[in-house]
Amino acid sequence: QVQLVESGGGLVQPGGSLRLACAASGILVSITHMAWYRQAPGKQRELVAFIAGDGTTHYADSVNGRFTISRDKSKNTLSLQMNSLEPEDTAVYYCNLYATSHWGQGTQVTVSS
């Protein structure tokens, strides 16, 4: 029943911005713990940002202050606003129903000049 579909990935120059979206079906993002993860080639998948059902957020130290996780109740979507992007941010980004095996298909983000 749960479906998550990411979009918004692409190529961006260092210092630029990008906004990712996760369209959800079968769950209400406004009352659910959700998260964004990313995985670069040869590296472990890592937690980037988390948002609890009550709105509490947490960010990885590497992105804190640059990325913002948010929800749109009317559209039932989860978003990740990424600013001041660095080459080290290059990875496939995944939407996740936190602490479950429900994942989106992933969207590629490449930061390069």
Tab-separated table of N, CA, C and O in Angstrom:
chain	number	residue	atom	x	y	z
A	1	GLN	N	0.815	-1.201	0.000
A	1	GLN	CA	0.000	0.000	0.000
A	1	GLN	C	0.858	1.264	0.000
A	1	GLN	O	0.485	2.269	-0.609
A	2	VAL	N	2.005	1.213	0.695
A	2	VAL	CA	2.879	2.378	0.781
A	2	VAL	C	3.712	2.501	-0.491
A	2	VAL	O	4.360	1.547	-0.920
A	3	GLN	N	3.692	3.683	-1.081
A	3	GLN	CA	4.506	3.982	-2.249
A	3	GLN	C	5.175	5.337	-2.066
A	3	GLN	O	4.528	6.301	-1.637
A	4	LEU	N	6.469	5.404	-2.394
A	4	LEU	CA	7.238	6.634	-2.292
A	4	LEU	C	7.957	6.850	-3.617
A	4	LEU	O	8.638	5.949	-4.109
A	5	VAL	N	7.812	8.030	-4.187
A	5	VAL	CA	8.410	8.336	-5.484
A	5	VAL	C	9.173	9.651	-5.399
A	5	VAL	O	8.568	10.710	-5.223
A	6	GLU	N	10.510	9.580	-5.546
A	6	GLU	CA	11.352	10.774	-5.486
A	6	GLU	C	11.436	11.448	-6.850
A	6	GLU	O	11.329	10.795	-7.885
A	7	SER	N	11.690	12.753	-6.823
A	7	SER	CA	11.907	13.517	-8.041
A	7	SER	C	12.725	14.758	-7.697
A	7	SER	O	12.887	15.097	-6.532
A	8	GLY	N	13.247	15.426	-8.719
A	8	GLY	CA	13.955	16.672	-8.518
A	8	GLY	C	15.463	16.599	-8.620
A	8	GLY	O	16.139	17.634	-8.569
A	9	GLY	N	16.015	15.409	-8.760
A	9	GLY	CA	17.456	15.275	-8.879
A	9	GLY	C	17.959	15.804	-10.208
A	9	GLY	O	17.185	16.045	-11.132
A	10	GLY	N	19.278	15.990	-10.298
A	10	GLY	CA	19.867	16.487	-11.522
A	10	GLY	C	21.279	16.971	-11.306
A	10	GLY	O	21.905	16.686	-10.281
A	11	LEU	N	21.792	17.719	-12.273
A	11	LEU	CA	23.143	18.270	-12.232
A	11	LEU	C	23.095	19.720	-11.782
A	11	LEU	O	22.302	20.514	-12.299
A	12	VAL	N	23.950	20.064	-10.816
A	12	VAL	CA	24.011	21.433	-10.307
A	12	VAL	C	25.465	21.797	-10.026
A	12	VAL	O	26.272	20.929	-9.685
A	13	GLN	N	25.808	23.072	-10.182
A	13	GLN	CA	27.166	23.534	-9.923
A	13	GLN	C	27.419	23.691	-8.425
A	13	GLN	O	26.485	23.918	-7.654
A	14	PRO	N	28.678	23.563	-7.989
A	14	PRO	CA	28.991	23.795	-6.577
A	14	PRO	C	28.493	25.168	-6.139
A	14	PRO	O	28.634	26.152	-6.863
A	15	GLY	N	27.899	25.216	-4.945
A	15	GLY	CA	27.335	26.449	-4.438
A	15	GLY	C	25.885	26.657	-4.823
A	15	GLY	O	25.227	27.560	-4.290
A	16	GLY	N	25.379	25.826	-5.714
A	16	GLY	CA	24.010	25.947	-6.174
A	16	GLY	C	23.008	25.281	-5.245
A	16	GLY	O	23.367	24.748	-4.194
A	17	SER	N	21.740	25.300	-5.665
A	17	SER	CA	20.653	24.742	-4.867
A	17	SER	C	19.812	23.776	-5.681
A	17	SER	O	19.757	23.855	-6.914
A	18	LEU	N	19.154	22.876	-4.978
A	18	LEU	CA	18.278	21.898	-5.605
A	18	LEU	C	17.218	21.505	-4.584
A	18	LEU	O	17.502	21.455	-3.378
A	19	ARG	N	16.005	21.238	-5.057
A	19	ARG	CA	14.929	20.816	-4.171
A	19	ARG	C	14.409	19.458	-4.612
A	19	ARG	O	13.967	19.295	-5.751
A	20	LEU	N	14.453	18.485	-3.707
A	20	LEU	CA	13.953	17.153	-3.972
A	20	LEU	C	12.553	16.999	-3.395
A	20	LEU	O	12.223	17.609	-2.381
A	21	ALA	N	11.731	16.166	-4.037
A	21	ALA	CA	10.388	15.897	-3.553
A	21	ALA	C	10.140	14.400	-3.496
A	21	ALA	O	10.693	13.628	-4.287
A	22	CYS	N	9.317	13.989	-2.550
A	22	CYS	CA	8.929	12.594	-2.385
A	22	CYS	C	7.413	12.546	-2.296
A	22	CYS	O	6.832	12.997	-1.301
A	23	ALA	N	6.776	12.022	-3.337
A	23	ALA	CA	5.326	11.887	-3.354
A	23	ALA	C	4.948	10.580	-2.671
A	23	ALA	O	5.439	9.514	-3.045
A	24	ALA	N	4.075	10.657	-1.672
A	24	ALA	CA	3.709	9.490	-0.878
A	24	ALA	C	2.271	9.057	-1.110
A	24	ALA	O	1.368	9.892	-1.269
A	25	SER	N	2.069	7.740	-1.104
A	25	SER	CA	0.740	7.145	-1.179
A	25	SER	C	0.647	6.072	-0.101
A	25	SER	O	1.629	5.388	0.188
A	26	GLY	N	-0.516	5.928	0.510
A	26	GLY	CA	-0.708	4.908	1.529
A	26	GLY	C	-0.324	5.330	2.932
A	26	GLY	O	-0.520	4.569	3.885
A	27	ILE	N	0.242	6.519	3.089
A	27	ILE	CA	0.602	7.075	4.388
A	27	ILE	C	0.336	8.566	4.372
A	27	ILE	O	0.228	9.170	3.301
A	28	LEU	N	0.251	9.160	5.551
A	28	LEU	CA	0.106	10.607	5.682
A	28	LEU	C	1.424	11.148	6.220
A	28	LEU	O	1.776	10.909	7.379
A	29	VAL	N	2.151	11.872	5.383
A	29	VAL	CA	3.474	12.349	5.776
A	29	VAL	C	3.414	13.306	6.951
A	29	VAL	O	4.387	13.449	7.697
A	30	SER	N	2.287	13.973	7.147
A	30	SER	CA	2.155	14.951	8.218
A	30	SER	C	2.163	14.327	9.610
A	30	SER	O	2.423	15.030	10.592
A	31	ILE	N	1.899	13.035	9.725
A	31	ILE	CA	1.848	12.374	11.031
A	31	ILE	C	2.802	11.185	11.112
A	31	ILE	O	2.716	10.391	12.049
A	32	THR	N	3.716	11.072	10.161
A	32	THR	CA	4.607	9.923	10.074
A	32	THR	C	6.072	10.338	10.184
A	32	THR	O	6.455	11.380	9.659
A	33	HIS	N	6.874	9.523	10.867
A	33	HIS	CA	8.326	9.746	10.899
A	33	HIS	C	8.876	9.431	9.509
A	33	HIS	O	8.697	8.324	9.010
A	34	MET	N	9.567	10.397	8.899
A	34	MET	CA	10.127	10.188	7.574
A	34	MET	C	11.550	10.721	7.508
A	34	MET	O	11.970	11.515	8.353
A	35	ALA	N	12.281	10.277	6.493
A	35	ALA	CA	13.690	10.655	6.397
A	35	ALA	C	14.184	10.650	4.961
A	35	ALA	O	13.598	10.020	4.085
A	36	TRP	N	15.272	11.369	4.744
A	36	TRP	CA	16.033	11.322	3.499
A	36	TRP	C	17.387	10.674	3.788
A	36	TRP	O	18.056	11.036	4.764
A	37	TYR	N	17.771	9.717	2.955
A	37	TYR	CA	19.083	9.086	3.002
A	37	TYR	C	19.789	9.330	1.679
A	37	TYR	O	19.163	9.685	0.679
A	38	ARG	N	21.100	9.111	1.660
A	38	ARG	CA	21.832	9.180	0.402
A	38	ARG	C	22.932	8.133	0.391
A	38	ARG	O	23.399	7.700	1.433
A	39	GLN	N	23.339	7.731	-0.812
A	39	GLN	CA	24.396	6.751	-0.960
A	39	GLN	C	25.248	7.089	-2.176
A	39	GLN	O	24.738	7.177	-3.292
A	40	ALA	N	26.534	7.280	-1.942
A	40	ALA	CA	27.494	7.523	-3.002
A	40	ALA	C	28.173	6.204	-3.359
A	40	ALA	O	28.231	5.290	-2.532
A	41	PRO	N	28.716	6.077	-4.588
A	41	PRO	CA	29.389	4.839	-4.984
A	41	PRO	C	30.497	4.452	-4.007
A	41	PRO	O	31.319	5.295	-3.642
A	42	GLY	N	30.497	3.188	-3.567
A	42	GLY	CA	31.519	2.698	-2.669
A	42	GLY	C	31.358	3.108	-1.222
A	42	GLY	O	32.231	2.805	-0.399
A	43	LYS	N	30.280	3.786	-0.883
A	43	LYS	CA	30.052	4.237	0.480
A	43	LYS	C	28.738	3.676	1.025
A	43	LYS	O	27.861	3.274	0.272
A	44	GLN	N	28.635	3.643	2.354
A	44	GLN	CA	27.414	3.181	2.999
A	44	GLN	C	26.308	4.213	2.852
A	44	GLN	O	26.571	5.410	2.741
A	45	ARG	N	25.072	3.737	2.842
A	45	ARG	CA	23.941	4.642	2.832
A	45	ARG	C	23.917	5.384	4.169
A	45	ARG	O	24.086	4.779	5.229
A	46	GLU	N	23.709	6.700	4.124
A	46	GLU	CA	23.731	7.499	5.335
A	46	GLU	C	22.473	8.339	5.487
A	46	GLU	O	21.879	8.784	4.503
A	47	LEU	N	22.087	8.551	6.729
A	47	LEU	CA	20.942	9.400	7.036
A	47	LEU	C	21.331	10.858	6.818
A	47	LEU	O	22.338	11.317	7.353
A	48	VAL	N	20.528	11.573	6.054
A	48	VAL	CA	20.779	12.977	5.766
A	48	VAL	C	19.911	13.877	6.641
A	48	VAL	O	20.393	14.834	7.250
A	49	ALA	N	18.613	13.591	6.678
A	49	ALA	CA	17.672	14.406	7.434
A	49	ALA	C	16.496	13.567	7.884
A	49	ALA	O	16.086	12.632	7.195
A	50	PHE	N	15.945	13.921	9.039
A	50	PHE	CA	14.833	13.189	9.644
A	50	PHE	C	13.792	14.181	10.129
A	50	PHE	O	14.133	15.253	10.626
A	51	ILE	N	12.513	13.807	9.993
A	51	ILE	CA	11.442	14.618	10.551
A	51	ILE	C	10.438	13.694	11.224
A	51	ILE	O	9.940	12.740	10.621
A	52	ALA	N	10.146	13.956	12.496
A	52	ALA	CA	9.210	13.156	13.261
A	52	ALA	C	7.780	13.600	12.992
A	52	ALA	O	7.532	14.654	12.401
A	53	GLY	N	6.832	12.787	13.442
A	53	GLY	CA	5.429	13.121	13.249
A	53	GLY	C	5.036	14.443	13.879
A	53	GLY	O	4.146	15.132	13.375
A	54	ASP	N	5.722	14.822	14.969
A	54	ASP	CA	5.415	16.082	15.641
A	54	ASP	C	6.168	17.273	15.052
A	54	ASP	O	6.057	18.383	15.562
A	55	GLY	N	6.958	17.031	13.988
A	55	GLY	CA	7.679	18.098	13.326
A	55	GLY	C	9.122	18.272	13.745
A	55	GLY	O	9.847	19.073	13.139
A	56	THR	N	9.568	17.555	14.757
A	56	THR	CA	10.954	17.628	15.205
A	56	THR	C	11.892	17.144	14.098
A	56	THR	O	11.624	16.122	13.464
A	57	THR	N	12.985	17.865	13.857
A	57	THR	CA	13.921	17.507	12.791
A	57	THR	C	15.314	17.230	13.318
A	57	THR	O	15.704	17.686	14.397
A	58	HIS	N	16.087	16.466	12.529
A	58	HIS	CA	17.478	16.153	12.832
A	58	HIS	C	18.237	16.093	11.515
A	58	HIS	O	17.715	15.585	10.523
A	59	TYR	N	19.470	16.607	11.513
A	59	TYR	CA	20.296	16.611	10.314
A	59	TYR	C	21.668	16.030	10.588
A	59	TYR	O	22.216	16.177	11.685
A	60	ALA	N	22.228	15.387	9.577
A	60	ALA	CA	23.607	14.940	9.669
A	60	ALA	C	24.511	16.161	9.790
A	60	ALA	O	24.227	17.218	9.216
A	61	ASP	N	25.611	16.021	10.531
A	61	ASP	CA	26.528	17.146	10.720
A	61	ASP	C	27.026	17.706	9.389
A	61	ASP	O	27.244	18.916	9.256
A	62	SER	N	27.198	16.838	8.403
A	62	SER	CA	27.743	17.255	7.120
A	62	SER	C	26.819	18.174	6.324
A	62	SER	O	27.280	18.887	5.433
A	63	VAL	N	25.519	18.165	6.633
A	63	VAL	CA	24.559	18.982	5.890
A	63	VAL	C	23.836	19.994	6.763
A	63	VAL	O	23.092	20.836	6.239
A	64	ASN	N	24.050	19.935	8.056
A	64	ASN	CA	23.361	20.836	8.985
A	64	ASN	C	23.643	22.295	8.632
A	64	ASN	O	24.791	22.690	8.466
A	65	GLY	N	22.575	23.067	8.492
A	65	GLY	CA	22.707	24.462	8.127
A	65	GLY	C	22.585	24.707	6.640
A	65	GLY	O	22.393	25.856	6.209
A	66	ARG	N	22.692	23.655	5.833
A	66	ARG	CA	22.591	23.776	4.379
A	66	ARG	C	21.320	23.130	3.826
A	66	ARG	O	20.779	23.594	2.823
A	67	PHE	N	20.860	22.062	4.454
A	67	PHE	CA	19.681	21.325	3.988
A	67	PHE	C	18.509	21.547	4.938
A	67	PHE	O	18.700	21.716	6.152
A	68	THR	N	17.287	21.507	4.394
A	68	THR	CA	16.081	21.637	5.194
A	68	THR	C	15.054	20.602	4.757
A	68	THR	O	14.707	20.533	3.577
A	69	ILE	N	14.561	19.803	5.703
A	69	ILE	CA	13.525	18.820	5.417
A	69	ILE	C	12.176	19.414	5.811
A	69	ILE	O	12.060	20.095	6.834
A	70	SER	N	11.148	19.178	4.999
A	70	SER	CA	9.832	19.731	5.281
A	70	SER	C	8.739	18.863	4.673
A	70	SER	O	9.016	17.963	3.874
A	71	ARG	N	7.497	19.157	5.052
A	71	ARG	CA	6.345	18.411	4.558
A	71	ARG	C	5.278	19.362	4.043
A	71	ARG	O	5.141	20.487	4.528
A	72	ASP	N	4.525	18.903	3.053
A	72	ASP	CA	3.396	19.650	2.513
A	72	ASP	C	2.162	18.786	2.724
A	72	ASP	O	1.953	17.805	1.998
A	73	LYS	N	1.342	19.138	3.712
A	73	LYS	CA	0.175	18.339	4.051
A	73	LYS	C	-0.813	18.233	2.894
A	73	LYS	O	-1.353	17.161	2.622
A	74	SER	N	-1.054	19.349	2.207
A	74	SER	CA	-2.049	19.368	1.137
A	74	SER	C	-1.669	18.462	-0.028
A	74	SER	O	-2.538	17.879	-0.675
A	75	LYS	N	-0.372	18.342	-0.308
A	75	LYS	CA	0.095	17.508	-1.412
A	75	LYS	C	0.586	16.134	-0.956
A	75	LYS	O	0.921	15.292	-1.789
A	76	ASN	N	0.644	15.915	0.368
A	76	ASN	CA	1.142	14.671	0.944
A	76	ASN	C	2.538	14.336	0.403
A	76	ASN	O	2.811	13.214	-0.034
A	77	THR	N	3.421	15.328	0.440
A	77	THR	CA	4.775	15.146	-0.057
A	77	THR	C	5.812	15.531	1.000
A	77	THR	O	5.545	16.335	1.895
A	78	LEU	N	6.979	14.948	0.880
A	78	LEU	CA	8.140	15.257	1.705
A	78	LEU	C	9.157	15.941	0.802
A	78	LEU	O	9.349	15.517	-0.336
A	79	SER	N	9.801	16.992	1.291
A	79	SER	CA	10.769	17.729	0.486
A	79	SER	C	12.114	17.833	1.186
A	79	SER	O	12.211	17.712	2.406
A	80	LEU	N	13.155	18.064	0.388
A	80	LEU	CA	14.492	18.332	0.910
A	80	LEU	C	15.068	19.483	0.107
A	80	LEU	O	15.387	19.323	-1.072
A	81	GLN	N	15.175	20.652	0.738
A	81	GLN	CA	15.783	21.811	0.117
A	81	GLN	C	17.281	21.758	0.390
A	81	GLN	O	17.698	21.729	1.548
A	82	MET	N	18.091	21.754	-0.662
A	82	MET	CA	19.534	21.643	-0.537
A	82	MET	C	20.184	22.917	-1.074
A	82	MET	O	20.037	23.242	-2.250
A	83	ASN	N	20.899	23.616	-0.204
A	83	ASN	CA	21.588	24.844	-0.574
A	83	ASN	C	23.092	24.683	-0.385
A	83	ASN	O	23.551	23.787	0.313
A	84	SER	N	23.857	25.581	-1.000
A	84	SER	CA	25.317	25.569	-0.887
A	84	SER	C	25.881	24.183	-1.151
A	84	SER	O	26.712	23.667	-0.398
A	85	LEU	N	25.435	23.579	-2.235
A	85	LEU	CA	25.826	22.207	-2.551
A	85	LEU	C	27.318	22.086	-2.850
A	85	LEU	O	27.927	22.986	-3.427
A	86	GLU	N	27.882	20.964	-2.434
A	86	GLU	CA	29.291	20.658	-2.603
A	86	GLU	C	29.443	19.364	-3.391
A	86	GLU	O	28.530	18.536	-3.403
A	87	PRO	N	30.597	19.150	-4.052
A	87	PRO	CA	30.799	17.888	-4.776
A	87	PRO	C	30.589	16.660	-3.897
A	87	PRO	O	30.137	15.617	-4.390
A	88	GLU	N	30.894	16.776	-2.609
A	88	GLU	CA	30.719	15.666	-1.670
A	88	GLU	C	29.257	15.294	-1.453
A	88	GLU	O	28.965	14.237	-0.885
A	89	ASP	N	28.329	16.144	-1.886
A	89	ASP	CA	26.906	15.852	-1.775
A	89	ASP	C	26.417	14.961	-2.907
A	89	ASP	O	25.263	14.520	-2.895
A	90	THR	N	27.265	14.693	-3.891
A	90	THR	CA	26.888	13.842	-5.016
A	90	THR	C	26.548	12.437	-4.531
A	90	THR	O	27.358	11.784	-3.869
A	91	ALA	N	25.343	11.969	-4.852
A	91	ALA	CA	24.870	10.665	-4.401
A	91	ALA	C	23.478	10.414	-4.960
A	91	ALA	O	22.861	11.304	-5.542
A	92	VAL	N	22.988	9.195	-4.756
A	92	VAL	CA	21.588	8.895	-5.010
A	92	VAL	C	20.850	9.164	-3.707
A	92	VAL	O	21.238	8.657	-2.653
A	93	TYR	N	19.804	9.956	-3.779
A	93	TYR	CA	19.034	10.326	-2.597
A	93	TYR	C	17.736	9.531	-2.545
A	93	TYR	O	17.024	9.416	-3.547
A	94	TYR	N	17.424	8.990	-1.357
A	94	TYR	CA	16.263	8.135	-1.167
A	94	TYR	C	15.326	8.673	-0.093
A	94	TYR	O	15.776	9.122	0.962
A	95	CYS	N	14.040	8.582	-0.348
A	95	CYS	CA	13.005	8.891	0.624
A	95	CYS	C	12.686	7.609	1.395
A	95	CYS	O	12.640	6.525	0.809
A	96	ASN	N	12.474	7.716	2.711
A	96	ASN	CA	12.245	6.540	3.544
A	96	ASN	C	11.173	6.789	4.595
A	96	ASN	O	11.157	7.823	5.248
A	97	LEU	N	10.283	5.806	4.744
A	97	LEU	CA	9.370	5.783	5.887
A	97	LEU	C	10.244	5.290	7.025
A	97	LEU	O	10.622	4.112	7.062
A	98	TYR	N	10.616	6.197	7.938
A	98	TYR	CA	11.682	5.960	8.902
A	98	TYR	C	11.567	4.652	9.672
A	98	TYR	O	10.497	4.304	10.155
A	99	ALA	N	12.706	3.950	9.745
A	99	ALA	CA	12.844	2.699	10.482
A	99	ALA	C	12.018	1.565	9.882
A	99	ALA	O	11.698	0.606	10.571
A	100	THR	N	11.694	1.670	8.600
A	100	THR	CA	10.991	0.613	7.886
A	100	THR	C	11.721	0.319	6.580
A	100	THR	O	12.682	0.999	6.218
A	101	SER	N	11.248	-0.693	5.872
A	101	SER	CA	11.837	-1.067	4.594
A	101	SER	C	11.137	-0.404	3.414
A	101	SER	O	11.309	-0.836	2.267
A	102	HIS	N	10.366	0.637	3.681
A	102	HIS	CA	9.669	1.351	2.618
A	102	HIS	C	10.560	2.471	2.096
A	102	HIS	O	10.811	3.457	2.794
A	103	TRP	N	11.019	2.308	0.860
A	103	TRP	CA	11.917	3.249	0.199
A	103	TRP	C	11.381	3.657	-1.160
A	103	TRP	O	10.650	2.908	-1.805
A	104	GLY	N	11.791	4.829	-1.605
A	104	GLY	CA	11.524	5.233	-2.970
A	104	GLY	C	12.585	4.636	-3.878
A	104	GLY	O	13.485	3.920	-3.427
A	105	GLN	N	12.502	4.925	-5.169
A	105	GLN	CA	13.448	4.363	-6.137
A	105	GLN	C	14.772	5.116	-6.178
A	105	GLN	O	15.749	4.621	-6.739
A	106	GLY	N	14.815	6.293	-5.594
A	106	GLY	CA	16.018	7.105	-5.564
A	106	GLY	C	16.087	8.094	-6.713
A	106	GLY	O	15.543	7.864	-7.786
A	107	THR	N	16.776	9.215	-6.474
A	107	THR	CA	16.987	10.216	-7.508
A	107	THR	C	18.440	10.687	-7.441
A	107	THR	O	18.966	10.954	-6.364
A	108	GLN	N	19.102	10.758	-8.598
A	108	GLN	CA	20.520	11.097	-8.658
A	108	GLN	C	20.740	12.593	-8.537
A	108	GLN	O	20.123	13.386	-9.246
A	109	VAL	N	21.655	12.976	-7.642
A	109	VAL	CA	22.090	14.360	-7.494
A	109	VAL	C	23.583	14.404	-7.788
A	109	VAL	O	24.371	13.700	-7.152
A	110	THR	N	23.969	15.218	-8.759
A	110	THR	CA	25.372	15.363	-9.124
A	110	THR	C	25.776	16.824	-8.998
A	110	THR	O	25.169	17.693	-9.624
A	111	VAL	N	26.794	17.090	-8.187
A	111	VAL	CA	27.296	18.447	-7.981
A	111	VAL	C	28.669	18.536	-8.635
A	111	VAL	O	29.635	17.932	-8.159
A	112	SER	N	28.745	19.275	-9.727
A	112	SER	CA	29.988	19.358	-10.496
A	112	SER	C	29.996	20.610	-11.351
A	112	SER	O	28.957	21.086	-11.798
A	113	SER	N	31.191	21.140	-11.583
A	113	SER	CA	31.358	22.281	-12.465
A	113	SER	C	31.841	21.851	-13.839
A	113	SER	O	32.029	22.662	-14.727
